Coordinates of N, CA and C in Angstrom, one line a residue:
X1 N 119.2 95.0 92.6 CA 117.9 95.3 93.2 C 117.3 96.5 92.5
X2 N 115.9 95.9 92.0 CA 115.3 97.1 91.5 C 115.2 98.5 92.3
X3 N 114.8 100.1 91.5 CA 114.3 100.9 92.2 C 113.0 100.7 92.4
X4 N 111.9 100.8 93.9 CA 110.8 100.6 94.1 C 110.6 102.3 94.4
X5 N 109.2 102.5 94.6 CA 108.8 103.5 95.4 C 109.2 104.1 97.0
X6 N 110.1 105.1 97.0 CA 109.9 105.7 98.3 C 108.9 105.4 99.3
X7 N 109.5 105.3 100.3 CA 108.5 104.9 101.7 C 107.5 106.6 101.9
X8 N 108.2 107.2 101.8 CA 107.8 108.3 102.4 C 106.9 109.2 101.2
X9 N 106.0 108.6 100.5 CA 105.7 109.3 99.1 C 104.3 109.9 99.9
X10 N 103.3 110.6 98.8 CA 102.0 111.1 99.1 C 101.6 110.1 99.9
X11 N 101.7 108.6 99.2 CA 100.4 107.8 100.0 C 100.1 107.6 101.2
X12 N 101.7 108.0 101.9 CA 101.9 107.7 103.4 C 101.6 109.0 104.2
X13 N 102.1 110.4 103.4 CA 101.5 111.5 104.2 C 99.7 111.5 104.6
X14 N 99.3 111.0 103.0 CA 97.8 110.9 103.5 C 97.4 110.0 104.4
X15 N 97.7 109.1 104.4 CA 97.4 107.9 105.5 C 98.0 108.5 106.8
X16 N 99.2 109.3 107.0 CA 99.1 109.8 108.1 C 98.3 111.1 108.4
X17 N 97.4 111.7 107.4 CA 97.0 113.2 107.9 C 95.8 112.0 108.3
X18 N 95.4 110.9 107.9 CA 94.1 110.5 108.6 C 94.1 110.0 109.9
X19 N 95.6 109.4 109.9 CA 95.8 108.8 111.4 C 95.4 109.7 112.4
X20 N 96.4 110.8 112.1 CA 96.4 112.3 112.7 C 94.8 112.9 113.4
X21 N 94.4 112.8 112.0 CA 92.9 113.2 112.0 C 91.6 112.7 112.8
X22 N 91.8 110.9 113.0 CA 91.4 110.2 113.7 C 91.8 110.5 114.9
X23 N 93.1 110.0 115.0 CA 93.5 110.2 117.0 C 93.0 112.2 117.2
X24 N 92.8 112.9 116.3 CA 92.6 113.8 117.5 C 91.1 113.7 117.6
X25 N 90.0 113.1 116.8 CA 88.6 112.9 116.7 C 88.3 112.0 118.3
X26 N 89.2 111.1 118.4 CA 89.1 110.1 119.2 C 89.2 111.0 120.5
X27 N 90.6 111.6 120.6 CA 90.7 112.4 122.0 C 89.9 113.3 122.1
X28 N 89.2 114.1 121.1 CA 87.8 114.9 121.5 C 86.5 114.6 121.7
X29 N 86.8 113.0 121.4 CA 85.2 112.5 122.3 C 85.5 112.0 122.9
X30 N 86.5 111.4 122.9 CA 86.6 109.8 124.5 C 88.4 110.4 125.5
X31 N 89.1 111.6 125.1 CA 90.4 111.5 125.9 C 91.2 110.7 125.7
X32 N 92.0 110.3 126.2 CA 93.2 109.4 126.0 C 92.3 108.1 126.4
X33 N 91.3 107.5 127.1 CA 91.4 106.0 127.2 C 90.9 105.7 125.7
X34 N 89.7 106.6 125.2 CA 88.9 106.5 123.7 C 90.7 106.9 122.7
X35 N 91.3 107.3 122.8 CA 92.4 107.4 122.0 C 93.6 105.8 121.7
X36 N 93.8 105.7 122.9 CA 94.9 104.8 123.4 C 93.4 103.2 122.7
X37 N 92.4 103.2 122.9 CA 91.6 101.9 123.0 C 91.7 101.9 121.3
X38 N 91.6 102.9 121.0 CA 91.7 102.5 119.2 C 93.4 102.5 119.0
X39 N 94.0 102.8 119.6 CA 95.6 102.8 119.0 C 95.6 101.2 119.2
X40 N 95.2 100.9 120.7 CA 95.5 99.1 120.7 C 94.8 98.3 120.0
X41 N 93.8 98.5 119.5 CA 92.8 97.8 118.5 C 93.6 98.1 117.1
X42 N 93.8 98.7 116.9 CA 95.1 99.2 115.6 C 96.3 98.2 115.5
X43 N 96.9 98.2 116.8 CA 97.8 97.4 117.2 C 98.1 95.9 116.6
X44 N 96.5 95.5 117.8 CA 96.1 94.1 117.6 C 96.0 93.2 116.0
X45 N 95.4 94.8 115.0 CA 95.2 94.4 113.9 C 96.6 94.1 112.8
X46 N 97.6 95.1 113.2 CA 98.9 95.1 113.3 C 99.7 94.1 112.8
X47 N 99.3 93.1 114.4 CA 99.9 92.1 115.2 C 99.4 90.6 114.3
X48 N 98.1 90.9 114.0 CA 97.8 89.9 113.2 C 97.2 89.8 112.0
X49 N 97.9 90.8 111.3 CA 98.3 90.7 109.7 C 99.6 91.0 109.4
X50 N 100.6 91.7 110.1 CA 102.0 91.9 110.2 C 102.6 90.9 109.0
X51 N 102.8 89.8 109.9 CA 103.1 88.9 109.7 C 102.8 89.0 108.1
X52 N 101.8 88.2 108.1 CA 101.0 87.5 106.5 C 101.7 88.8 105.6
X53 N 101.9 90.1 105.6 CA 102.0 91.0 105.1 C 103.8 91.2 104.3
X54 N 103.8 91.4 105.6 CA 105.5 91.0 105.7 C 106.2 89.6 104.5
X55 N 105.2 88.2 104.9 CA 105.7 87.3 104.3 C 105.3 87.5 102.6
X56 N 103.9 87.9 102.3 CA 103.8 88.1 101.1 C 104.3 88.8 100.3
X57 N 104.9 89.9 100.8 CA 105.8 91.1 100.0 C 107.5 90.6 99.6
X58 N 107.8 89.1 100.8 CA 109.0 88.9 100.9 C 109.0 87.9 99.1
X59 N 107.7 87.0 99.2 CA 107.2 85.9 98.4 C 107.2 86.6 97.1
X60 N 106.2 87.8 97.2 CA 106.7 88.8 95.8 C 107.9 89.0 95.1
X61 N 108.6 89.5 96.5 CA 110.4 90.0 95.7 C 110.8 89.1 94.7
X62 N 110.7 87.5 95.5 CA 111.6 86.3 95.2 C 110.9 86.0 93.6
X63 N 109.2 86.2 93.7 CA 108.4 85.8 92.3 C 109.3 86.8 91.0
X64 N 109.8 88.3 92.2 CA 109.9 88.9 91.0 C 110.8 88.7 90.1
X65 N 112.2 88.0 91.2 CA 113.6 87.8 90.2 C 113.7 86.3 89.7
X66 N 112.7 85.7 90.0 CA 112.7 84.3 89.8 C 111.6 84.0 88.3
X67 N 110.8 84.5 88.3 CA 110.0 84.2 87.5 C 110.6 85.4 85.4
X68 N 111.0 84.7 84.9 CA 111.4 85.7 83.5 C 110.9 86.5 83.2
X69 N 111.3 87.8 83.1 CA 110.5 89.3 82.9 C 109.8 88.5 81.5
X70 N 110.9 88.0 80.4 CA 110.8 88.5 79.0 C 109.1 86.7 79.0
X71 N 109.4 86.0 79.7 CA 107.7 85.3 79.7 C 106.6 86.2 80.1
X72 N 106.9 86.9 81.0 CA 105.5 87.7 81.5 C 105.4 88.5 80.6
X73 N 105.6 89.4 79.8 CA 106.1 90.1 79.1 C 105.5 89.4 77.6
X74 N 105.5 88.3 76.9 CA 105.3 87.6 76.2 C 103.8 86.9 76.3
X75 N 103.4 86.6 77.3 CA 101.8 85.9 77.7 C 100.9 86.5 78.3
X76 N 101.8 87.9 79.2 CA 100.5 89.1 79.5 C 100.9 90.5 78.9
X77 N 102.0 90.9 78.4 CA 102.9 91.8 78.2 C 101.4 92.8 77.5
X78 N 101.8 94.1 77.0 CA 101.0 94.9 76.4 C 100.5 94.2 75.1
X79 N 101.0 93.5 74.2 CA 100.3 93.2 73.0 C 100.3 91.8 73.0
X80 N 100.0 91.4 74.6 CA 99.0 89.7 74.4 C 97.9 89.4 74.1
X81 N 96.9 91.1 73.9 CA 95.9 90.8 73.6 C 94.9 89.8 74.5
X82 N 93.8 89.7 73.8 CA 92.8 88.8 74.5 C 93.8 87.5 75.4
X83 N 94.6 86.7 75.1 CA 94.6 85.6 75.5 C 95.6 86.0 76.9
X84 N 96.4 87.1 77.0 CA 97.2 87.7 77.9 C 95.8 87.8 79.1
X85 N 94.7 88.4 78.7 CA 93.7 89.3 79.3 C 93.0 88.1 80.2
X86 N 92.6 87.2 79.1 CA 91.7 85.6 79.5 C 92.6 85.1 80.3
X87 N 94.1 85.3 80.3 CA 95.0 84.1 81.4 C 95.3 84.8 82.6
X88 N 95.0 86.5 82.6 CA 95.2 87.1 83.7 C 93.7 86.6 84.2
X89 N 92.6 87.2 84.0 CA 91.4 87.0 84.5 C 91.1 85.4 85.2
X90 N 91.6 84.3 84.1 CA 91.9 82.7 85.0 C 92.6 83.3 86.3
X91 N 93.6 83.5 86.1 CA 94.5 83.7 87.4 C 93.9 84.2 88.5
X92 N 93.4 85.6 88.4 CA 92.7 85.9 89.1 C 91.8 85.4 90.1
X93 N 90.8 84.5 89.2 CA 90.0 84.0 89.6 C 90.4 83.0 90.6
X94 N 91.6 82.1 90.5 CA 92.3 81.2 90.9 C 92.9 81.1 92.3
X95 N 93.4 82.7 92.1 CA 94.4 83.5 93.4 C 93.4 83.1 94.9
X96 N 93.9 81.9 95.7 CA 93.2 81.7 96.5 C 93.5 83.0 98.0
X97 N 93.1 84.0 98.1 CA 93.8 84.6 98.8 C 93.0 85.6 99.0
X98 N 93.7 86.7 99.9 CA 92.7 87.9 99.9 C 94.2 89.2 99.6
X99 N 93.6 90.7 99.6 CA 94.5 91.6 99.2 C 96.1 91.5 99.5
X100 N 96.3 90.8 100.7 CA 97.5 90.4 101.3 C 98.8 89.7 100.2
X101 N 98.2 88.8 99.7 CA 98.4 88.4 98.2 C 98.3 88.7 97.0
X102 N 97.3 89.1 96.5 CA 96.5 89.6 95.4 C 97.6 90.6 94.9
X103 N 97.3 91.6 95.7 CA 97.9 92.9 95.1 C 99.8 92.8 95.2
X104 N 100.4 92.3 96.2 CA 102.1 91.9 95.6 C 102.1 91.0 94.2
X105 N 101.1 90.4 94.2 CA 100.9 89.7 92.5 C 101.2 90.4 91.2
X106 N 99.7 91.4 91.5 CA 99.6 92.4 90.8 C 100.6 92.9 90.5
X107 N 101.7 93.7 91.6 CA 102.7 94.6 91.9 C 103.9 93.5 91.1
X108 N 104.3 92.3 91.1 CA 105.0 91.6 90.2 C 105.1 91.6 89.0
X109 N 103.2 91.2 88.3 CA 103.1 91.2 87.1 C 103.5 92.4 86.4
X110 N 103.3 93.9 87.2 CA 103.9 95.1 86.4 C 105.4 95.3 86.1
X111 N 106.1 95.1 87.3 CA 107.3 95.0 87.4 C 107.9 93.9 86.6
X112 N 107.3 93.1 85.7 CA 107.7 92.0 85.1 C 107.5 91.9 83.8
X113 N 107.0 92.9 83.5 CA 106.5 93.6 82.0 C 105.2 93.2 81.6
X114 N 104.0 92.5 82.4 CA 102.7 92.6 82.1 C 102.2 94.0 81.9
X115 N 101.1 94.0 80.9 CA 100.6 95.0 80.4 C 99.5 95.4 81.2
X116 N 99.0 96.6 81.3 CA 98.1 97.2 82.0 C 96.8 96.2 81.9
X117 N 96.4 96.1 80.9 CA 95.0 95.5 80.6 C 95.1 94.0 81.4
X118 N 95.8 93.2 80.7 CA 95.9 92.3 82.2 C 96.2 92.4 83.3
X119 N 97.0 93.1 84.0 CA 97.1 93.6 85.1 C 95.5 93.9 85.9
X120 N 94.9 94.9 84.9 CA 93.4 95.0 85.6 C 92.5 94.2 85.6
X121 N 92.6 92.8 84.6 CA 91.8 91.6 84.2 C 92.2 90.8 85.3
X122 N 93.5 90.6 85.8 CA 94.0 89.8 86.9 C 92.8 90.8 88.0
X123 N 93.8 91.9 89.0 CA 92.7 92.6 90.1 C 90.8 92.2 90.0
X124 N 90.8 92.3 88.9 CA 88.9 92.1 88.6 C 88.8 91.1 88.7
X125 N 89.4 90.1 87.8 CA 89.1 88.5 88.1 C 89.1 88.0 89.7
X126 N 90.2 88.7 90.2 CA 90.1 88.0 91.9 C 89.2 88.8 92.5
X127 N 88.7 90.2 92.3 CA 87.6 90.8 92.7 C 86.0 90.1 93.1
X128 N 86.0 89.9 91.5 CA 84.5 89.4 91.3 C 84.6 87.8 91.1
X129 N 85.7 87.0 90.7 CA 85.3 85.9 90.0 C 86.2 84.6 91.4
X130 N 86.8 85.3 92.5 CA 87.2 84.4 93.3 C 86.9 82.7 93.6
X131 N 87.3 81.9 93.0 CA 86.6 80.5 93.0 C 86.7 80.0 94.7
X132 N 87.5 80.4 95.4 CA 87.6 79.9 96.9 C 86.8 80.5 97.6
X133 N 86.3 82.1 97.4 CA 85.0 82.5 97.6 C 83.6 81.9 97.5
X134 N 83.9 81.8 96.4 CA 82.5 81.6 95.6 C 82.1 80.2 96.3
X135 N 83.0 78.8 96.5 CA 82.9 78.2 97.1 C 82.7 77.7 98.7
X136 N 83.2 79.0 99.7 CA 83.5 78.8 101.0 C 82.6 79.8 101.5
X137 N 82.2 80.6 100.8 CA 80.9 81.7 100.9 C 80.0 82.0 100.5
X138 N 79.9 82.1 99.5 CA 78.5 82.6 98.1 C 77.5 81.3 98.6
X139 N 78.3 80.7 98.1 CA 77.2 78.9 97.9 C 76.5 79.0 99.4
X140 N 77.5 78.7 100.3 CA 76.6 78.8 101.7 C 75.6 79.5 102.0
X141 N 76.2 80.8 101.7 CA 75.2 82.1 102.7 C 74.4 82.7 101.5
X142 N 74.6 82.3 100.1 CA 73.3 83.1 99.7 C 72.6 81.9 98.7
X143 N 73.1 80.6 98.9 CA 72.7 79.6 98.5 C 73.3 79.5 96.9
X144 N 73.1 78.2 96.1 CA 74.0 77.9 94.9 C 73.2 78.7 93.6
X145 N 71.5 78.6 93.8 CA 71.4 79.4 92.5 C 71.6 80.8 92.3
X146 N 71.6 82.0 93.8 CA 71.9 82.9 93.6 C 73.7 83.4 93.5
X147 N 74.6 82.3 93.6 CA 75.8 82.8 93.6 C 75.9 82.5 92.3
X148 N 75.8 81.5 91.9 CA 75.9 81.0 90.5 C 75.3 81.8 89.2
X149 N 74.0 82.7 89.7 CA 73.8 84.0 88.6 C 74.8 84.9 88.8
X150 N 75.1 85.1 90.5 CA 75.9 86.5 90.6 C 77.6 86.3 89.8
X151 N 77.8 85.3 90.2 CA 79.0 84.7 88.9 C 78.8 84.9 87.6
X152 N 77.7 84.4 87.1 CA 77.6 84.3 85.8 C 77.5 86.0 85.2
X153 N 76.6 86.2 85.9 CA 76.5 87.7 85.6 C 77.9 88.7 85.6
X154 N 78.9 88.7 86.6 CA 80.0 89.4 86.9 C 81.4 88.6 85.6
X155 N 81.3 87.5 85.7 CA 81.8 86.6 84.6 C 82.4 87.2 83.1
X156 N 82.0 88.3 82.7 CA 82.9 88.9 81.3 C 83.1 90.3 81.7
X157 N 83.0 90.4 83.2 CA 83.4 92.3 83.4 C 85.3 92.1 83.7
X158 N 85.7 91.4 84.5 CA 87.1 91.7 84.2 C 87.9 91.4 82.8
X159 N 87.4 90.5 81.5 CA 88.1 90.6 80.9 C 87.9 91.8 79.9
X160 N 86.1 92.6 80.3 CA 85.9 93.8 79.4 C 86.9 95.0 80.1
X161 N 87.0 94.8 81.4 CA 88.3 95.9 82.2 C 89.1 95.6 81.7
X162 N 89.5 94.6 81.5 CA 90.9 94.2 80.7 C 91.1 94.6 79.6
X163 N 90.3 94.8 78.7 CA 90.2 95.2 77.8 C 89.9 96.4 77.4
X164 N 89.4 97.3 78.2 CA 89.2 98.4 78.2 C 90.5 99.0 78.9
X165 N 91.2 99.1 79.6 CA 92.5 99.3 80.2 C 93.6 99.3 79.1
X166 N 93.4 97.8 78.3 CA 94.3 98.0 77.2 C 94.1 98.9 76.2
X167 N 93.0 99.1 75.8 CA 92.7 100.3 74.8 C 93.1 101.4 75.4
X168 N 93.3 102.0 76.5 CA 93.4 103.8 77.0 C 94.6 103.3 77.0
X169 N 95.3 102.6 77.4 CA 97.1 102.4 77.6 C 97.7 101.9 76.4
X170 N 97.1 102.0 75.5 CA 98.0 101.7 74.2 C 98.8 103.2 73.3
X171 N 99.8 103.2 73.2 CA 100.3 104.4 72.4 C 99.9 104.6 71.2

């Protein structure tokens, strides 16, 4: 088993100086019921993403020892160049999901020897170019011609991240 990151690193102190920061904001306007009402609403959110969270990180591990470092590494690796960049940004696009998903992905492709630049053409692509989005939302609520420019228009920025990513991370 790989070494991952420490539980207990910066990210978690800061997330707890805010927790911290919040519950005492809460108890100096509302007391313990305004305190305790957002701990249980915290809870509840908890309670039902737990799960999905839990399962996706487990889905990750298994992608990570299951899937060949030395393929990922070869089709997105640092010197895939454009076509590494274009098959992360598809993917992206593809990844029917939201952060819950997305980012244990992400967190695979690195640990698997994908290169930076696809790594950020993948996150951009599911950012801006989401096809289950684009379909179950855009189209509806802002109608088909305006999603379809906002696509078209957002449409070569993750693979210019991608490419720009690879250029600063190249030795």
């Amino acid at each position: 088993m790989g070494k991952g990151r420490p539980v207990l690193d910066g990210s978690f102190f800061v997330i707890l100086a805010v927790l911290v920061a919040l519950s005492a904001l809460a108890w100096w306007r509302g007391g313990s019921e305004l305190l305790l009402d957002g701990l249980g609403k915290g809870g509840q959110q908890l309670v039902r993403f737990g799960a999905v969270l839990v399962l996706s990180f487990l889905a990750a591990g298994l992608a990570e020892v299951l899937i060949p470092r030395d393929a990922i590494a070869r089709v997105m690796g640092q010197d895939s160049g454009l076509s590494g960049i274009l098959l992360a940004t598809g993917a992206g696009a593809v990844t029917p999901a939201g952060p819950f998903v997305a980012l244990p992905i992400a967190s695979v492709m690195l640990a698997s020897g994908a290169g930076p630049g696809p790594v950020v053409a993948y996150l951009t692509g599911w950012s801006l170019l989401a096809i289950h989005r684009f379909v179950a939302w855009e189209i509806p609520i802002l109608g088909p011609r305006f999603a379809t420019f906002r696509l078209g228009v957002t449409l070569v920025l993750p693979v210019l991240a991608g490419w720009v990513a690879r250029a600063l991370t190249r030795g």
